[in-house]
Short mmCIF file of C-alpha atoms in Angstrom, two decimals:
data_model
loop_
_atom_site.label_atom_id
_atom_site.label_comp_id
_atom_site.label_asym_id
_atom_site.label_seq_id
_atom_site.Cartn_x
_atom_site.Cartn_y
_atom_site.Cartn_z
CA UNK A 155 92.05 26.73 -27.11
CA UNK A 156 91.95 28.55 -23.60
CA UNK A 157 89.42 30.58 -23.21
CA UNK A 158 91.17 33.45 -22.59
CA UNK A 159 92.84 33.49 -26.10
CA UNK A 160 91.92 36.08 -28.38
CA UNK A 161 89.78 35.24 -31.83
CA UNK A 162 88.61 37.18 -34.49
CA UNK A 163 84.76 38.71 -33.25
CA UNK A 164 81.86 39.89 -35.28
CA UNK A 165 78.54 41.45 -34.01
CA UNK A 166 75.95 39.47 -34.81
CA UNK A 167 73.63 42.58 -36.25
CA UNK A 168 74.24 41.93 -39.53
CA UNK A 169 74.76 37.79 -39.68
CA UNK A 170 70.89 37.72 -39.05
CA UNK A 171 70.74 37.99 -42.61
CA UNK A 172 72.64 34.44 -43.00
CA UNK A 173 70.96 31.25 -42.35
CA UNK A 174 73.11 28.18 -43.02
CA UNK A 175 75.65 28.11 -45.87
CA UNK A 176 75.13 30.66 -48.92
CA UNK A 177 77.61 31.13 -51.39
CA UNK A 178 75.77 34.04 -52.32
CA UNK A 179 77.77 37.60 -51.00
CA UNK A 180 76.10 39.41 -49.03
CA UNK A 181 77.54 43.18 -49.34
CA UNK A 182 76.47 44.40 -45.72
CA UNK A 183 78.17 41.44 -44.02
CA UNK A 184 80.89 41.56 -46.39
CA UNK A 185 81.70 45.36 -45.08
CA UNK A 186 80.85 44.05 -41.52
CA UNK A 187 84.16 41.77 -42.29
CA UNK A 188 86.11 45.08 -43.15
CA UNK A 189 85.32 47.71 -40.81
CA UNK A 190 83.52 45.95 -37.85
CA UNK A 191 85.49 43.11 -36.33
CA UNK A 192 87.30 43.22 -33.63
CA UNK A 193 89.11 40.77 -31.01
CA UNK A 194 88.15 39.35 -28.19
CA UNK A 195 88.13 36.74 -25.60
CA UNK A 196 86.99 33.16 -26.76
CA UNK A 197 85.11 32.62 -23.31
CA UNK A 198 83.60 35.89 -23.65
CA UNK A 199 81.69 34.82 -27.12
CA UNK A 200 80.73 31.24 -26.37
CA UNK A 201 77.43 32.77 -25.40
CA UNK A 202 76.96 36.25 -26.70
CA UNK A 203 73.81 37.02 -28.02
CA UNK A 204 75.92 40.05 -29.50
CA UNK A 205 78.71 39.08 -31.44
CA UNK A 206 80.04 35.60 -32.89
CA UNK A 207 83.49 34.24 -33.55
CA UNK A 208 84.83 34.56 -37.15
CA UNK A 209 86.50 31.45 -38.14
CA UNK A 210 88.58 30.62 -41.55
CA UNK A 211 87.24 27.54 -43.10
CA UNK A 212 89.14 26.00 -46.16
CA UNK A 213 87.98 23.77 -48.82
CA UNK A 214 90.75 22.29 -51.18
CA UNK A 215 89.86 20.82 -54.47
CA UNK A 216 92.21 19.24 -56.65
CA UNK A 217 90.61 19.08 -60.16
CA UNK A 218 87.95 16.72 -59.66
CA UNK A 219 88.56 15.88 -56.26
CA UNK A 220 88.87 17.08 -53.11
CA UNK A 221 90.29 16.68 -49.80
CA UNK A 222 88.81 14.53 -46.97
CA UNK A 223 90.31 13.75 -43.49
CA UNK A 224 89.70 10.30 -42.24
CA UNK A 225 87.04 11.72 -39.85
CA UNK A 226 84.53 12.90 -42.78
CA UNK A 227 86.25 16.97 -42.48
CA UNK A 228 85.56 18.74 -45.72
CA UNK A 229 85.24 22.12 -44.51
CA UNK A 230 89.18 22.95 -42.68
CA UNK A 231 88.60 25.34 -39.90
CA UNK A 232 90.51 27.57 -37.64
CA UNK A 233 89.99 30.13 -35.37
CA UNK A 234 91.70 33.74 -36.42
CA UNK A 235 94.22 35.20 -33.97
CA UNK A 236 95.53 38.60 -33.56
CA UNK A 237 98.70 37.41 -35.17
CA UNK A 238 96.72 36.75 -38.46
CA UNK A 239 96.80 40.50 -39.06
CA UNK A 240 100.15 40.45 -40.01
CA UNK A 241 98.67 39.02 -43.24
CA UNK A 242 96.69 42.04 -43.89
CA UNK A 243 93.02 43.02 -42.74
CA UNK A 244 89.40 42.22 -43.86
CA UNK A 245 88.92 40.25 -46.95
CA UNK A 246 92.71 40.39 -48.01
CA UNK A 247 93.69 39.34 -45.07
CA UNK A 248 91.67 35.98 -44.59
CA UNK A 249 92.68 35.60 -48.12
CA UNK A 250 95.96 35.30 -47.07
CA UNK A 251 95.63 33.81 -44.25
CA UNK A 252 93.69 31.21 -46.69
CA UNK A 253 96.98 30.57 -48.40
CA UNK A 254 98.58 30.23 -45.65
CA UNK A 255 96.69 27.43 -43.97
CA UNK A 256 96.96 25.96 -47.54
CA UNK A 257 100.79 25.70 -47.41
CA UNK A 258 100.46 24.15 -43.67
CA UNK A 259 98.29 21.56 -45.21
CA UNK A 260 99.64 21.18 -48.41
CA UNK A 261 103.37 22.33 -48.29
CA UNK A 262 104.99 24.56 -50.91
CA UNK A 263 102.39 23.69 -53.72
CA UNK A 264 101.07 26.83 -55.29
CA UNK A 265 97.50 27.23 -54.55
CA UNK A 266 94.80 29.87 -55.69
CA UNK A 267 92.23 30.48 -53.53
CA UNK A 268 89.07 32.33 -53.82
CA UNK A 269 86.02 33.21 -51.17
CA UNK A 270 83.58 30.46 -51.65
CA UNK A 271 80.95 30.94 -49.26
CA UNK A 272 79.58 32.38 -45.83
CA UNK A 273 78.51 30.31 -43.29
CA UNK A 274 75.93 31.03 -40.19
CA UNK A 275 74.26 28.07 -38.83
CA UNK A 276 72.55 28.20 -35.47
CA UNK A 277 70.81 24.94 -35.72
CA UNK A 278 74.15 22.80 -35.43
CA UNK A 279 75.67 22.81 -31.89
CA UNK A 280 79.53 23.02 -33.58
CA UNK A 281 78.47 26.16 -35.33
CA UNK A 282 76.18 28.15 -33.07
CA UNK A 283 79.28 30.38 -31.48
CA UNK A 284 80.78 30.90 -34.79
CA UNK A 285 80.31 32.83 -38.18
CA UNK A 286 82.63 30.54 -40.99
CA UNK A 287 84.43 32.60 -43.95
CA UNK A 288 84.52 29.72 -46.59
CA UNK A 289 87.21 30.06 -49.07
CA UNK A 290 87.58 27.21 -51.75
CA UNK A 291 91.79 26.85 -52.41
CA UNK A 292 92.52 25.11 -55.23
CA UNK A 293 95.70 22.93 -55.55
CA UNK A 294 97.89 21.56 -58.34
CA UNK A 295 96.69 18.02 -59.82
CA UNK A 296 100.50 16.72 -58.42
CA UNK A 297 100.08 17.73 -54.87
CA UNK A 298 99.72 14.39 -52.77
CA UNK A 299 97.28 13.95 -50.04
CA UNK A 300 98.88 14.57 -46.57
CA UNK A 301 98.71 11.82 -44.08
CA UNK A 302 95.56 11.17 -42.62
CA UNK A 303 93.76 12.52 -45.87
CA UNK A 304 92.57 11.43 -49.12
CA UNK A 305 91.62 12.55 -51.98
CA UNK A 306 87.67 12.17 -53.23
CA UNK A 307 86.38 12.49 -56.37
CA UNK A 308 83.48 15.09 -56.11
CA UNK A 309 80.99 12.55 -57.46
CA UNK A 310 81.93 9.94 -55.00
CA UNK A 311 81.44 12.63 -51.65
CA UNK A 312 77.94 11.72 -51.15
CA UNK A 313 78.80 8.21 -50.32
CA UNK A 314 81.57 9.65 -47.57
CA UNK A 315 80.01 10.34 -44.13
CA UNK A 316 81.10 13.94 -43.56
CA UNK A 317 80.87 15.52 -40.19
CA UNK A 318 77.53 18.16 -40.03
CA UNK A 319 79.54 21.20 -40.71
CA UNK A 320 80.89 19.48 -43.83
CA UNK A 321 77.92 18.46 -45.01
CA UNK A 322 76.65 21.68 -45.15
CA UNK A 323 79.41 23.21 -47.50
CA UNK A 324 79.32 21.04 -50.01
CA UNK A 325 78.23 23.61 -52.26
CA UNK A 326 82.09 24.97 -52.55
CA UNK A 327 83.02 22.50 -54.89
CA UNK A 328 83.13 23.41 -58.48
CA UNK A 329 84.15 22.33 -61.49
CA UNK A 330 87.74 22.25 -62.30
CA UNK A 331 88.90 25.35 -64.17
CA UNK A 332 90.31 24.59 -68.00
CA UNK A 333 94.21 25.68 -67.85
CA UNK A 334 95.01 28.78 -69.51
CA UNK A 335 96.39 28.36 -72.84
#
């Protein structure tokens, strides 16, 4: 990304209040999402002490399973661009956006997604600039992996080495939903 490109922006007031990865809501950063963000130069955030980058991160589970590049990447992230709100604002739109990223991944397959999980960790180097909106997208049991990713049974994740940020979300993953009669 050149630094001059635009990303989604946050102030940092209210992410204070995050440490790590909660999938607790927090109301007050939850509003932040809706009425405070704003774009803004990528160079110009790198290192703000007043406001963060928002990114989209995307977890897909498949039933039991879900999906794992061949470099350990649980957690599917993405920087937000002005074009995003086309898809709406706030919440809705990073919902939709959520979708959308699913049907780059995963083609056509219809997915539901819901908002998993806020992450704000200063401690890691790859998230110190950055303020991750964690949606969990769940896809049909037929959809295939795509190349360079598998699918991984939920019980068998602790024996894959995941990259930090990963690691850190593993907390998304729930139990599969019974269908509805």
């Amino acid at each position: 990304m050149d630094d001059d490109t635009l990303v989604l922006a946050l102030p940092r007031r209210e992410l204070f209040r995050i440490q790590g990865f909660t999938t607790a809501m927090d109301l007050r950063v939850l509003d932040s999402l809706t009425e405070e963000t704003y774009f803004a130069a990528a160079a110009g955030l790198k290192n703000s002490l007043d406001a963060k980058e928002v990114r989209l991160g995307v977890v897909v589970q498949r039933g039991d399973t879900v999906l794992v590049s061949e470099q350990g990447v649980l957690l599917h992230d993405t920087s937000i661009p002005p074009a995003a709100g086309q898809l709406g604002t706030g919440l809705l739109g990073l919902r939709n956006l959520a979708l959308a990223a699913g049907r780059v991944l995963l083609g056509e397959a219809k997915c539901r997604v819901e908002l998993a999980g806020l992450c704000n960790e200063d401690a890691l180097p790859e998230c110190r600039g950055v303020f991750i909106v964690v949606y969990l997208l769940r896809a049909p049991e037929t959809v295939p992996a795509p190349a360079g990713f598998s699918w991984v049974s939920s019980a068998n994740l602790r024996l894959v080495p995941l990259d930090p940020v990963s690691a850190l979300v593993t907390d998304v993953i729930r139990p599969p939903t019974a269908p509805k009669p």
